[in-house]
């Protein structure tokens, strides 16, 4: 028994926690007493722990004091009235008991408080869980991870880059395979955590690159130096129960992908496709590639993608999926960004039931011809030549339309080329208008006259095109209706090139006749 003055205090516990006589009783890492004796009670159901509090510290014992077995783990609890920093070397070696007073210190407590039996909890986390007086000071919970990495006691917890809590302890899970991290959020920020919250390690710096440039984001200078834990809460739900355990993700990106849908796609080839490559629909990114690996037959490639939850409805039985690569031709380069950043996956939503396994097309499908507001025409030709979708249509070397699609005629004798004339140029097209191939160049020359080269444009010379002319005066004919059919001639006759109709005057005459 200590010779110095003080008072005895009786604690109770369902376990002895391997405590020893003489082990310290500490408050704020200060030894304020010691254990005198440990014995079973009269019913042999609980242990009674007799401690001695030195006289100068007796006033620290309050009715709301909370005691727990101290195994040497320190707590930085400089928030919401929790005043505990670190255990002493003696406690690390021999164990001991620590306590705190969650409320502000008041007047000296009457000696009768020493007649109260206090419970000793097995660790600080259990005390936070079961002591009502601690639960009022904030929100306590646990994070689960395979390895805590650089996280230490006192590591800050951030929400919207504001420090709202701290790590207060560690312990192994029951199966001894994972680590449970005790965390505390201050009372004023407790409502920012709910069952949808996602916690992740914060290294302090996040760098993203793309066509738009390089974007760098940092939490704070403190997080760069010390590290930390950040979280976001995507949905509004009720607060989780006190015993909820949240997973701790390695990065913000990993945390964001929790609610994403995983889709598997089988490709024959996946040239230049990389992890992180985007999945797009109508030019909007709806997901990204997370993994590439060979199928069981070692012939095909299986590509795993993660898509946003709201895009799940696009992936149905008849959904078509293909790989977009760069296409180099005389008309230019399609998908130029794939040359720099690799290929990407494109989709066309289908119908049917939702699916998660697909086989990709070997090439992009033929998409429906887009709708235009101008005049639709059909040109019949013996061959397609160098024409293709978007080949230009010229009038006096001014582009007034384009090729929108092509197909064989019903009797397979000709090729039908579907063109669209822009709305402002609709009056140019008349019943007797003539169309011909504008591809290539016409070369004329003689020994004394020199050489003359003519073409509609450099674009037509390289990629093909169509030219047209309309006769003068009454010979031009009436305006045509939608899908009127013309013959596409191989070349223009000389007189066609000399036509100079006044379309405005012709329209005025037609209006007079109509009146």
Tab-separated table of C-alpha atoms in Angstrom:
chain	number	residue	atom	x	y	z
A	1	UNK	CA	0.000	0.000	0.000
A	2	UNK	CA	1.388	3.448	-0.902
A	3	UNK	CA	2.600	5.497	2.025
A	4	UNK	CA	1.569	8.789	0.398
A	5	UNK	CA	-1.951	10.091	1.144
A	6	UNK	CA	-4.841	9.293	-1.198
A	7	UNK	CA	-8.105	7.399	-1.569
A	8	UNK	CA	-9.115	3.932	-2.692
A	9	UNK	CA	-11.419	3.470	-5.682
A	10	UNK	CA	-13.103	0.188	-6.650
A	11	UNK	CA	-13.417	-0.684	-10.337
A	12	UNK	CA	-15.167	-3.690	-11.849
A	13	UNK	CA	-14.648	-5.663	-15.039
A	14	UNK	CA	-15.715	-8.971	-16.573
A	15	UNK	CA	-12.046	-9.751	-17.279
A	16	UNK	CA	-8.768	-9.212	-15.501
A	17	UNK	CA	-7.051	-8.013	-18.719
A	18	UNK	CA	-3.761	-9.358	-17.352
A	19	UNK	CA	-3.455	-6.342	-15.086
A	20	UNK	CA	-0.869	-6.469	-12.328
A	21	UNK	CA	-0.499	-4.975	-8.898
A	22	UNK	CA	1.480	-1.780	-9.013
A	23	UNK	CA	0.497	-1.022	-12.610
A	24	UNK	CA	-0.146	2.702	-13.076
A	25	UNK	CA	-3.423	4.565	-13.299
A	26	UNK	CA	-2.877	7.464	-15.709
A	27	UNK	CA	-4.623	10.626	-16.802
A	28	UNK	CA	-3.160	12.566	-19.756
A	29	UNK	CA	-0.069	10.373	-19.575
A	30	UNK	CA	0.391	11.431	-15.973
A	31	UNK	CA	0.513	8.774	-13.300
A	32	UNK	CA	-2.188	9.708	-10.800
A	33	UNK	CA	-2.478	6.383	-8.971
A	34	UNK	CA	-1.770	2.655	-9.058
A	35	UNK	CA	-3.441	-0.724	-8.869
A	36	UNK	CA	-3.520	-2.221	-5.361
A	37	UNK	CA	-5.272	-5.521	-5.907
A	38	UNK	CA	-7.266	-7.649	-8.391
A	39	UNK	CA	-9.705	-10.288	-7.161
A	40	UNK	CA	-12.928	-12.092	-8.059
A	41	UNK	CA	-16.129	-10.805	-6.460
A	42	UNK	CA	-18.274	-12.895	-4.127
A	43	UNK	CA	-20.282	-14.365	-7.044
A	44	UNK	CA	-17.120	-15.253	-8.996
A	45	UNK	CA	-18.623	-13.505	-12.049
A	46	UNK	CA	-16.576	-10.300	-12.280
A	47	UNK	CA	-13.228	-8.992	-11.207
A	48	UNK	CA	-12.864	-6.235	-8.664
A	49	UNK	CA	-9.902	-3.963	-9.243
A	50	UNK	CA	-8.855	-1.864	-6.297
A	51	UNK	CA	-6.924	1.248	-7.254
A	52	UNK	CA	-5.346	4.000	-5.220
A	53	UNK	CA	-5.671	7.643	-6.370
A	54	UNK	CA	-3.080	10.010	-4.964
A	55	UNK	CA	-4.536	12.822	-2.900
A	56	UNK	CA	-3.504	15.689	-5.193
A	57	UNK	CA	-5.430	14.032	-8.076
A	58	UNK	CA	-8.570	12.957	-6.252
A	59	UNK	CA	-10.558	15.818	-7.774
A	60	UNK	CA	-10.014	14.286	-11.253
A	61	UNK	CA	-12.385	11.455	-10.393
A	62	UNK	CA	-15.858	12.508	-11.547
A	63	UNK	CA	-19.177	10.644	-11.816
A	64	UNK	CA	-18.780	10.593	-15.639
A	65	UNK	CA	-15.150	9.414	-15.673
A	66	UNK	CA	-14.484	6.573	-18.121
A	67	UNK	CA	-11.840	3.887	-17.441
A	68	UNK	CA	-10.274	1.388	-19.819
A	69	UNK	CA	-7.384	-1.014	-19.907
A	70	UNK	CA	-4.313	0.743	-21.264
A	71	UNK	CA	-2.086	-1.492	-23.368
A	72	UNK	CA	0.381	1.173	-24.351
A	73	UNK	CA	-1.472	2.513	-27.413
A	74	UNK	CA	-1.567	6.305	-27.351
A	75	UNK	CA	-4.466	8.495	-28.377
A	76	UNK	CA	-4.345	12.036	-29.648
A	77	UNK	CA	-7.761	13.176	-28.619
A	78	UNK	CA	-7.611	16.941	-28.755
A	79	UNK	CA	-11.251	17.288	-29.679
A	80	UNK	CA	-14.655	17.480	-28.003
A	81	UNK	CA	-13.338	17.319	-24.459
A	82	UNK	CA	-11.413	14.062	-24.805
A	83	UNK	CA	-8.074	14.662	-23.102
A	84	UNK	CA	-5.656	11.809	-23.643
A	85	UNK	CA	-2.318	11.787	-25.426
A	86	UNK	CA	0.003	8.845	-24.839
A	87	UNK	CA	0.687	5.993	-22.453
A	88	UNK	CA	3.843	5.757	-20.429
A	89	UNK	CA	6.617	3.257	-20.983
A	90	UNK	CA	5.508	1.501	-17.815
A	91	UNK	CA	2.026	1.030	-19.248
A	92	UNK	CA	3.503	-0.361	-22.455
A	93	UNK	CA	5.448	-2.978	-20.512
A	94	UNK	CA	3.124	-3.754	-17.612
A	95	UNK	CA	-0.239	-2.499	-18.775
A	96	UNK	CA	-2.350	-0.209	-16.671
A	97	UNK	CA	-5.593	1.723	-16.504
A	98	UNK	CA	-6.308	5.084	-18.090
A	99	UNK	CA	-9.316	7.327	-17.731
A	100	UNK	CA	-10.736	10.572	-19.087
A	101	UNK	CA	-13.433	13.077	-18.269
A	102	UNK	CA	-15.427	13.878	-21.400
A	103	UNK	CA	-17.073	16.978	-19.912
A	104	UNK	CA	-15.476	20.177	-18.707
A	105	UNK	CA	-13.917	20.155	-15.281
A	106	UNK	CA	-16.176	21.648	-12.608
A	107	UNK	CA	-15.926	22.191	-8.916
A	108	UNK	CA	-14.301	19.636	-6.660
A	109	UNK	CA	-16.338	16.468	-6.520
A	110	UNK	CA	-17.583	15.234	-3.154
A	111	UNK	CA	-15.704	12.300	-1.693
A	112	UNK	CA	-18.792	10.118	-2.075
A	113	UNK	CA	-17.776	9.597	-5.717
A	114	UNK	CA	-15.224	7.115	-4.372
A	115	UNK	CA	-18.108	4.951	-3.266
A	116	UNK	CA	-19.156	4.454	-6.925
A	117	UNK	CA	-17.988	1.372	-8.804
A	118	UNK	CA	-16.691	2.283	-12.250
A	119	UNK	CA	-16.535	-0.147	-15.175
A	120	UNK	CA	-13.183	-0.831	-16.813
A	121	UNK	CA	-13.510	-1.346	-20.583
A	122	UNK	CA	-11.119	-3.584	-22.463
A	123	UNK	CA	-9.871	-0.757	-24.747
A	124	UNK	CA	-10.587	2.794	-25.782
A	125	UNK	CA	-12.753	1.713	-28.747
A	126	UNK	CA	-15.050	-0.311	-26.487
A	127	UNK	CA	-15.304	2.653	-24.151
A	128	UNK	CA	-16.348	4.863	-27.050
A	129	UNK	CA	-18.946	2.296	-28.085
A	130	UNK	CA	-20.511	1.640	-24.696
A	131	UNK	CA	-20.053	4.759	-22.578
A	132	UNK	CA	-23.016	7.113	-23.225
A	133	UNK	CA	-21.128	10.134	-21.972
A	134	UNK	CA	-18.532	9.683	-24.728
A	135	UNK	CA	-21.057	9.135	-27.497
A	136	UNK	CA	-22.421	12.646	-26.965
A	137	UNK	CA	-19.133	14.285	-27.904
A	138	UNK	CA	-19.055	13.147	-31.523
A	139	UNK	CA	-19.349	10.164	-33.850
A	140	UNK	CA	-17.055	7.152	-33.465
A	141	UNK	CA	-16.648	4.401	-36.042
A	142	UNK	CA	-14.091	2.030	-37.508
A	143	UNK	CA	-12.338	1.672	-40.840
A	144	UNK	CA	-11.146	-1.713	-42.073
A	145	UNK	CA	-8.030	-2.207	-44.190
A	146	UNK	CA	-5.453	-4.862	-44.963
A	147	UNK	CA	-2.596	-2.541	-44.052
A	148	UNK	CA	-2.785	0.899	-42.410
A	149	UNK	CA	0.260	2.104	-44.401
A	150	UNK	CA	1.339	5.532	-43.140
A	151	UNK	CA	-1.719	6.104	-40.954
A	152	UNK	CA	-0.848	6.738	-37.326
A	153	UNK	CA	-2.719	7.813	-34.243
A	154	UNK	CA	-3.584	11.456	-34.726
A	155	UNK	CA	-3.830	11.185	-38.530
A	156	UNK	CA	-6.387	13.804	-39.604
A	157	UNK	CA	-9.688	12.958	-41.286
A	158	UNK	CA	-10.885	15.404	-43.951
A	159	UNK	CA	-14.268	16.250	-45.406
A	160	UNK	CA	-14.338	18.773	-48.245
A	161	UNK	CA	-10.665	19.484	-47.410
A	162	UNK	CA	-11.610	20.530	-43.866
A	163	UNK	CA	-10.232	18.571	-40.921
A	164	UNK	CA	-13.235	17.154	-39.076
A	165	UNK	CA	-11.754	14.318	-37.023
A	166	UNK	CA	-8.787	12.119	-36.203
A	167	UNK	CA	-7.607	8.530	-35.949
A	168	UNK	CA	-7.634	7.535	-32.285
A	169	UNK	CA	-6.562	3.900	-32.243
A	170	UNK	CA	-5.806	0.586	-33.971
A	171	UNK	CA	-6.542	-3.055	-33.321
A	172	UNK	CA	-6.631	-6.344	-35.208
A	173	UNK	CA	-9.964	-7.739	-36.326
A	174	UNK	CA	-11.287	-10.933	-34.739
A	175	UNK	CA	-9.885	-13.105	-37.550
A	176	UNK	CA	-6.493	-11.329	-37.209
A	177	UNK	CA	-6.371	-10.725	-40.988
A	178	UNK	CA	-7.297	-7.066	-41.188
A	179	UNK	CA	-6.686	-3.931	-39.163
A	180	UNK	CA	-9.504	-1.929	-37.606
A	181	UNK	CA	-8.838	1.785	-37.310
A	182	UNK	CA	-10.736	3.661	-34.605
A	183	UNK	CA	-11.881	7.048	-35.879
A	184	UNK	CA	-13.634	9.998	-34.340
A	185	UNK	CA	-15.593	12.791	-36.069
A	186	UNK	CA	-16.323	15.935	-34.138
A	187	UNK	CA	-19.921	16.442	-33.121
A	188	UNK	CA	-20.589	19.405	-35.417
A	189	UNK	CA	-19.550	17.327	-38.466
A	190	UNK	CA	-21.116	14.003	-37.424
A	191	UNK	CA	-23.999	14.412	-39.871
A	192	UNK	CA	-21.574	14.321	-42.830
A	193	UNK	CA	-21.121	10.568	-42.329
A	194	UNK	CA	-23.770	8.024	-43.281
A	195	UNK	CA	-24.033	4.584	-44.791
A	196	UNK	CA	-23.106	5.867	-48.269
A	197	UNK	CA	-19.871	7.526	-47.119
A	198	UNK	CA	-16.659	6.414	-48.832
A	199	UNK	CA	-13.293	6.718	-47.045
A	200	UNK	CA	-9.950	6.685	-48.837
A	201	UNK	CA	-6.280	7.364	-48.225
A	202	UNK	CA	-5.127	10.843	-49.107
A	203	UNK	CA	-1.544	11.309	-50.234
A	204	UNK	CA	-2.143	15.007	-50.674
A	205	UNK	CA	-1.704	15.260	-54.462
A	206	UNK	CA	-3.921	13.982	-57.287
A	207	UNK	CA	-2.844	14.395	-60.920
A	208	UNK	CA	-5.068	13.799	-63.959
A	209	UNK	CA	-4.007	14.187	-67.591
A	210	UNK	CA	-6.091	14.426	-70.730
A	211	UNK	CA	-6.646	16.331	-73.947
A	212	UNK	CA	-7.613	19.378	-71.920
A	213	UNK	CA	-4.238	19.433	-70.167
A	214	UNK	CA	-2.957	18.432	-66.740
A	215	UNK	CA	-5.079	18.975	-63.637
A	216	UNK	CA	-3.479	18.764	-60.204
A	217	UNK	CA	-5.507	18.746	-57.006
A	218	UNK	CA	-4.199	18.748	-53.434
A	219	UNK	CA	-5.953	18.363	-50.104
A	220	UNK	CA	-3.733	20.589	-47.983
A	221	UNK	CA	-0.093	21.147	-47.144
A	222	UNK	CA	-0.667	19.197	-43.927
A	223	UNK	CA	-1.964	16.164	-45.816
A	224	UNK	CA	1.026	16.279	-48.192
A	225	UNK	CA	3.401	16.044	-45.243
A	226	UNK	CA	1.419	13.855	-42.824
A	227	UNK	CA	-0.982	12.010	-45.108
A	228	UNK	CA	-4.559	11.584	-44.031
A	229	UNK	CA	-7.965	10.087	-44.663
A	230	UNK	CA	-10.652	11.793	-46.723
A	231	UNK	CA	-14.250	10.875	-47.385
A	232	UNK	CA	-17.257	11.925	-49.419
A	233	UNK	CA	-20.942	11.173	-48.924
A	234	UNK	CA	-22.822	10.821	-52.238
A	235	UNK	CA	-26.291	10.188	-50.820
A	236	UNK	CA	-28.443	11.426	-47.961
A	237	UNK	CA	-29.390	8.583	-45.646
A	238	UNK	CA	-29.851	7.931	-41.953
A	239	UNK	CA	-26.714	7.830	-39.790
A	240	UNK	CA	-25.209	4.349	-39.501
A	241	UNK	CA	-25.174	2.470	-36.215
A	242	UNK	CA	-22.262	2.918	-33.850
A	243	UNK	CA	-20.814	-0.495	-34.700
A	244	UNK	CA	-20.692	0.113	-38.470
A	245	UNK	CA	-17.351	-0.660	-40.114
A	246	UNK	CA	-16.408	1.155	-43.308
A	247	UNK	CA	-13.794	-0.102	-45.808
A	248	UNK	CA	-10.783	2.133	-46.345
A	249	UNK	CA	-9.968	2.448	-50.065
A	250	UNK	CA	-6.493	3.056	-51.451
A	251	UNK	CA	-7.498	6.109	-53.489
A	252	UNK	CA	-10.386	8.392	-54.269
A	253	UNK	CA	-10.763	6.751	-57.668
A	254	UNK	CA	-11.148	3.322	-56.044
A	255	UNK	CA	-13.755	4.736	-53.661
A	256	UNK	CA	-15.707	6.322	-56.508
A	257	UNK	CA	-15.849	3.041	-58.426
A	258	UNK	CA	-17.619	1.170	-55.634
A	259	UNK	CA	-21.060	1.908	-57.057
A	260	UNK	CA	-19.999	1.410	-60.658
A	261	UNK	CA	-21.222	-1.549	-62.721
A	262	UNK	CA	-18.677	-4.033	-64.085
A	263	UNK	CA	-19.107	-5.207	-67.681
A	264	UNK	CA	-17.006	-7.824	-69.489
A	265	UNK	CA	-16.419	-7.554	-73.258
A	266	UNK	CA	-14.750	-10.131	-75.514
A	267	UNK	CA	-12.587	-8.702	-78.314
A	268	UNK	CA	-10.833	-10.455	-81.175
A	269	UNK	CA	-8.222	-7.709	-81.104
A	270	UNK	CA	-7.735	-4.702	-78.853
A	271	UNK	CA	-4.961	-2.781	-80.585
A	272	UNK	CA	-3.755	0.233	-78.613
A	273	UNK	CA	-6.437	-0.222	-75.932
A	274	UNK	CA	-5.118	0.474	-72.447
A	275	UNK	CA	-6.271	0.494	-68.837
A	276	UNK	CA	-8.113	3.686	-68.121
A	277	UNK	CA	-9.288	4.063	-71.725
A	278	UNK	CA	-12.727	5.713	-71.871
A	279	UNK	CA	-16.021	4.063	-72.765
A	280	UNK	CA	-18.165	6.518	-74.718
A	281	UNK	CA	-21.710	6.955	-75.937
A	282	UNK	CA	-22.411	9.880	-78.241
A	283	UNK	CA	-19.057	11.370	-77.302
A	284	UNK	CA	-19.804	11.342	-73.570
A	285	UNK	CA	-17.612	9.235	-71.280
A	286	UNK	CA	-19.736	6.772	-69.284
A	287	UNK	CA	-16.988	4.514	-67.946
A	288	UNK	CA	-13.435	3.297	-68.367
A	289	UNK	CA	-11.368	0.154	-68.913
A	290	UNK	CA	-10.146	-1.410	-65.674
A	291	UNK	CA	-8.476	-4.613	-66.826
A	292	UNK	CA	-7.375	-6.547	-69.925
A	293	UNK	CA	-6.551	-10.257	-69.939
A	294	UNK	CA	-6.681	-13.292	-72.202
A	295	UNK	CA	-9.767	-15.472	-72.335
A	296	UNK	CA	-9.557	-19.146	-71.384
A	297	UNK	CA	-8.881	-20.126	-75.013
A	298	UNK	CA	-5.908	-17.698	-75.105
A	299	UNK	CA	-7.203	-16.372	-78.435
A	300	UNK	CA	-9.604	-13.624	-77.530
A	301	UNK	CA	-9.072	-10.759	-75.103
A	302	UNK	CA	-11.467	-10.054	-72.242
A	303	UNK	CA	-11.779	-6.401	-71.332
A	304	UNK	CA	-13.356	-5.403	-68.021
A	305	UNK	CA	-14.959	-1.990	-67.860
A	306	UNK	CA	-16.580	-0.018	-65.069
A	307	UNK	CA	-19.517	2.175	-66.049
A	308	UNK	CA	-21.540	4.755	-64.172
A	309	UNK	CA	-24.622	3.297	-62.504
A	310	UNK	CA	-26.976	5.514	-64.479
A	311	UNK	CA	-25.491	4.157	-67.754
A	312	UNK	CA	-26.339	0.550	-66.872
A	313	UNK	CA	-29.572	0.751	-68.869
A	314	UNK	CA	-27.541	1.137	-72.100
A	315	UNK	CA	-26.114	-2.394	-71.812
A	316	UNK	CA	-28.824	-4.761	-73.022
A	317	UNK	CA	-29.055	-7.876	-75.165
A	318	UNK	CA	-28.757	-6.095	-78.523
A	319	UNK	CA	-26.259	-3.435	-77.489
A	320	UNK	CA	-23.436	-3.097	-80.027
A	321	UNK	CA	-19.898	-2.443	-78.821
A	322	UNK	CA	-16.789	-1.778	-80.897
A	323	UNK	CA	-13.288	-0.375	-80.714
A	324	UNK	CA	-12.567	3.076	-82.126
A	325	UNK	CA	-9.130	3.456	-83.722
A	326	UNK	CA	-7.538	6.191	-85.776
A	327	UNK	CA	-8.444	6.098	-89.489
A	328	UNK	CA	-6.078	7.866	-91.858
A	329	UNK	CA	-7.299	8.761	-95.364
A	330	UNK	CA	-6.989	11.539	-97.920
A	331	UNK	CA	-9.946	13.284	-96.316
A	332	UNK	CA	-8.162	13.523	-92.989
A	333	UNK	CA	-7.651	11.594	-89.763
A	334	UNK	CA	-10.640	10.239	-87.887
A	335	UNK	CA	-10.289	9.900	-84.099
A	336	UNK	CA	-7.042	11.872	-84.003
A	337	UNK	CA	-6.923	11.705	-80.203
A	338	UNK	CA	-6.532	7.904	-80.363
A	339	UNK	CA	-3.129	8.433	-81.988
A	340	UNK	CA	-1.958	10.220	-78.842
A	341	UNK	CA	-3.971	8.589	-76.071
A	342	UNK	CA	-4.866	5.150	-77.446
A	343	UNK	CA	-8.107	3.602	-78.624
A	344	UNK	CA	-11.435	3.859	-76.838
A	345	UNK	CA	-14.636	1.817	-76.678
A	346	UNK	CA	-17.830	3.049	-78.299
A	347	UNK	CA	-21.327	1.673	-77.809
A	348	UNK	CA	-24.762	1.786	-79.429
A	349	UNK	CA	-27.495	0.938	-76.881
A	350	UNK	CA	-29.847	-1.879	-77.780
A	351	UNK	CA	-33.019	-3.473	-76.523
A	352	UNK	CA	-33.740	-6.502	-74.389
A	353	UNK	CA	-32.764	-7.489	-70.877
A	354	UNK	CA	-29.816	-6.030	-68.997
A	355	UNK	CA	-26.561	-7.901	-69.652
A	356	UNK	CA	-23.020	-7.808	-68.280
A	357	UNK	CA	-21.191	-9.972	-70.843
A	358	UNK	CA	-20.776	-8.953	-74.481
A	359	UNK	CA	-18.855	-9.814	-77.639
A	360	UNK	CA	-17.526	-6.756	-79.444
A	361	UNK	CA	-17.971	-6.124	-83.170
A	362	UNK	CA	-14.843	-6.398	-85.304
A	363	UNK	CA	-15.551	-2.993	-86.853
A	364	UNK	CA	-17.821	-0.016	-86.318
A	365	UNK	CA	-21.418	-0.701	-87.399
A	366	UNK	CA	-23.153	1.219	-90.171
A	367	UNK	CA	-24.980	3.916	-88.274
A	368	UNK	CA	-28.323	5.234	-89.491
A	369	UNK	CA	-28.004	8.216	-91.786
A	370	UNK	CA	-28.438	11.419	-89.806
A	371	UNK	CA	-31.491	13.534	-90.541
A	372	UNK	CA	-30.946	16.832	-92.348
A	373	UNK	CA	-33.205	19.816	-92.793
A	374	UNK	CA	-32.429	20.383	-96.497
A	375	UNK	CA	-33.598	18.773	-99.734
A	376	UNK	CA	-33.056	15.018	-100.105
A	377	UNK	CA	-32.149	13.760	-103.611
A	378	UNK	CA	-31.272	10.425	-105.202
A	379	UNK	CA	-28.541	10.231	-107.854
A	380	UNK	CA	-28.276	7.106	-110.008
A	381	UNK	CA	-24.836	6.102	-111.275
A	382	UNK	CA	-23.194	3.088	-112.897
A	383	UNK	CA	-20.578	3.070	-110.150
A	384	UNK	CA	-19.778	4.741	-106.829
A	385	UNK	CA	-16.342	5.954	-107.805
A	386	UNK	CA	-14.461	7.664	-105.005
A	387	UNK	CA	-17.619	9.010	-103.363
A	388	UNK	CA	-18.335	8.268	-99.754
A	389	UNK	CA	-20.402	9.640	-96.901
A	390	UNK	CA	-19.843	13.411	-96.517
A	391	UNK	CA	-18.375	13.815	-100.006
A	392	UNK	CA	-19.254	17.407	-101.048
A	393	UNK	CA	-21.824	18.587	-103.584
A	394	UNK	CA	-20.772	21.783	-105.460
A	395	UNK	CA	-22.552	24.484	-107.389
A	396	UNK	CA	-20.148	26.876	-109.090
A	397	UNK	CA	-17.382	25.430	-106.869
A	398	UNK	CA	-19.333	26.412	-103.732
A	399	UNK	CA	-20.239	23.565	-101.436
A	400	UNK	CA	-24.037	23.397	-101.081
A	401	UNK	CA	-24.590	19.831	-99.837
A	402	UNK	CA	-23.119	16.430	-99.113
A	403	UNK	CA	-23.472	12.702	-99.664
A	404	UNK	CA	-25.331	11.130	-96.741
A	405	UNK	CA	-25.410	7.447	-97.806
A	406	UNK	CA	-25.323	5.077	-100.765
A	407	UNK	CA	-26.760	1.697	-101.719
A	408	UNK	CA	-27.368	-0.554	-104.716
A	409	UNK	CA	-30.588	0.056	-106.631
A	410	UNK	CA	-33.410	-2.513	-106.150
A	411	UNK	CA	-32.540	-4.172	-109.521
A	412	UNK	CA	-28.785	-4.063	-108.756
A	413	UNK	CA	-28.066	-2.277	-112.057
A	414	UNK	CA	-27.016	1.032	-110.592
A	415	UNK	CA	-25.772	2.646	-107.431
A	416	UNK	CA	-28.144	5.036	-105.668
A	417	UNK	CA	-26.330	7.914	-104.025
A	418	UNK	CA	-28.381	9.847	-101.468
A	419	UNK	CA	-27.435	13.504	-101.140
A	420	UNK	CA	-28.703	16.389	-99.056
A	421	UNK	CA	-28.812	19.955	-100.363
A	422	UNK	CA	-28.626	22.581	-97.625
A	423	UNK	CA	-31.882	24.459	-97.106
A	424	UNK	CA	-30.706	27.902	-98.408
A	425	UNK	CA	-29.737	26.310	-101.745
A	426	UNK	CA	-32.940	24.342	-102.340
A	427	UNK	CA	-34.172	26.718	-105.137
A	428	UNK	CA	-31.098	25.850	-107.250
A	429	UNK	CA	-32.320	22.301	-107.834
A	430	UNK	CA	-34.716	22.097	-110.814
A	431	UNK	CA	-36.171	19.335	-112.918
A	432	UNK	CA	-33.507	19.780	-115.608
A	433	UNK	CA	-30.494	20.216	-113.314
A	434	UNK	CA	-27.488	18.127	-114.294
A	435	UNK	CA	-25.155	16.271	-111.889
A	436	UNK	CA	-21.724	14.813	-112.646
A	437	UNK	CA	-18.632	13.452	-110.910
A	438	UNK	CA	-16.312	16.223	-109.787
A	439	UNK	CA	-13.494	13.831	-108.879
A	440	UNK	CA	-10.100	14.208	-110.434
A	441	UNK	CA	-8.848	16.955	-112.716
A	442	UNK	CA	-9.440	17.765	-116.368
A	443	UNK	CA	-6.280	18.477	-118.322
A	444	UNK	CA	-6.284	20.147	-121.733
A	445	UNK	CA	-3.239	21.246	-123.691
A	446	UNK	CA	-1.597	21.750	-127.000
A	447	UNK	CA	1.783	22.453	-128.481
A	448	UNK	CA	1.162	26.212	-128.727
A	449	UNK	CA	-1.770	26.784	-126.370
A	450	UNK	CA	-0.117	25.411	-123.239
A	451	UNK	CA	-1.663	23.197	-120.567
A	452	UNK	CA	-4.941	23.929	-118.731
A	453	UNK	CA	-5.950	22.053	-115.591
A	454	UNK	CA	-9.407	22.430	-114.056
A	455	UNK	CA	-11.023	20.874	-110.992
A	456	UNK	CA	-13.835	21.805	-108.608
A	457	UNK	CA	-11.547	22.038	-105.584
A	458	UNK	CA	-8.510	20.447	-104.025
A	459	UNK	CA	-10.850	18.565	-101.685
A	460	UNK	CA	-12.763	17.109	-104.668
A	461	UNK	CA	-9.468	16.214	-106.342
A	462	UNK	CA	-8.361	14.209	-103.299
A	463	UNK	CA	-11.581	12.763	-101.911
A	464	UNK	CA	-14.169	12.986	-104.694
A	465	UNK	CA	-17.316	15.035	-105.018
A	466	UNK	CA	-20.340	15.924	-107.120
A	467	UNK	CA	-20.944	19.055	-109.184
A	468	UNK	CA	-24.206	20.335	-110.644
A	469	UNK	CA	-25.538	22.973	-113.004
A	470	UNK	CA	-29.028	24.285	-113.779
A	471	UNK	CA	-30.200	25.562	-117.210
A	472	UNK	CA	-31.281	29.145	-117.858
A	473	UNK	CA	-34.762	30.599	-118.096
A	474	UNK	CA	-37.689	28.263	-118.811
A	475	UNK	CA	-35.360	25.369	-119.615
A	476	UNK	CA	-34.538	24.942	-115.942
A	477	UNK	CA	-37.925	23.364	-115.190
A	478	UNK	CA	-39.953	23.397	-112.035
A	479	UNK	CA	-38.646	22.904	-108.466
A	480	UNK	CA	-38.418	19.240	-107.433
A	481	UNK	CA	-39.865	17.373	-104.485
A	482	UNK	CA	-38.110	15.286	-101.852
A	483	UNK	CA	-36.269	12.184	-103.120
A	484	UNK	CA	-36.413	13.301	-106.741
A	485	UNK	CA	-34.095	11.101	-108.825
A	486	UNK	CA	-31.402	12.392	-111.199
A	487	UNK	CA	-28.749	10.697	-113.314
A	488	UNK	CA	-25.170	11.181	-112.129
A	489	UNK	CA	-23.104	11.655	-115.304
A	490	UNK	CA	-19.482	10.697	-115.699
A	491	UNK	CA	-18.499	14.230	-116.705
A	492	UNK	CA	-20.034	17.562	-117.611
A	493	UNK	CA	-20.887	18.617	-121.126
A	494	UNK	CA	-19.348	21.919	-122.179
A	495	UNK	CA	-22.652	23.775	-122.459
A	496	UNK	CA	-23.553	22.923	-118.857
A	497	UNK	CA	-20.560	24.903	-117.651
A	498	UNK	CA	-21.843	28.000	-119.465
A	499	UNK	CA	-25.279	28.043	-117.840
A	500	UNK	CA	-25.939	31.115	-115.685
A	501	UNK	CA	-29.564	30.982	-114.542
A	502	UNK	CA	-31.155	33.722	-112.472
A	503	UNK	CA	-32.791	31.652	-109.782
A	504	UNK	CA	-34.329	34.688	-108.033
A	505	UNK	CA	-36.040	35.937	-111.213
A	506	UNK	CA	-37.312	32.447	-111.961
A	507	UNK	CA	-38.880	32.234	-108.488
A	508	UNK	CA	-40.552	35.618	-108.956
A	509	UNK	CA	-42.054	34.512	-112.287
A	510	UNK	CA	-43.360	31.318	-110.676
A	511	UNK	CA	-45.063	33.341	-107.949
A	512	UNK	CA	-46.749	35.570	-110.566
A	513	UNK	CA	-48.028	32.534	-112.432
A	514	UNK	CA	-49.327	31.124	-109.208
A	515	UNK	CA	-51.265	34.354	-108.550
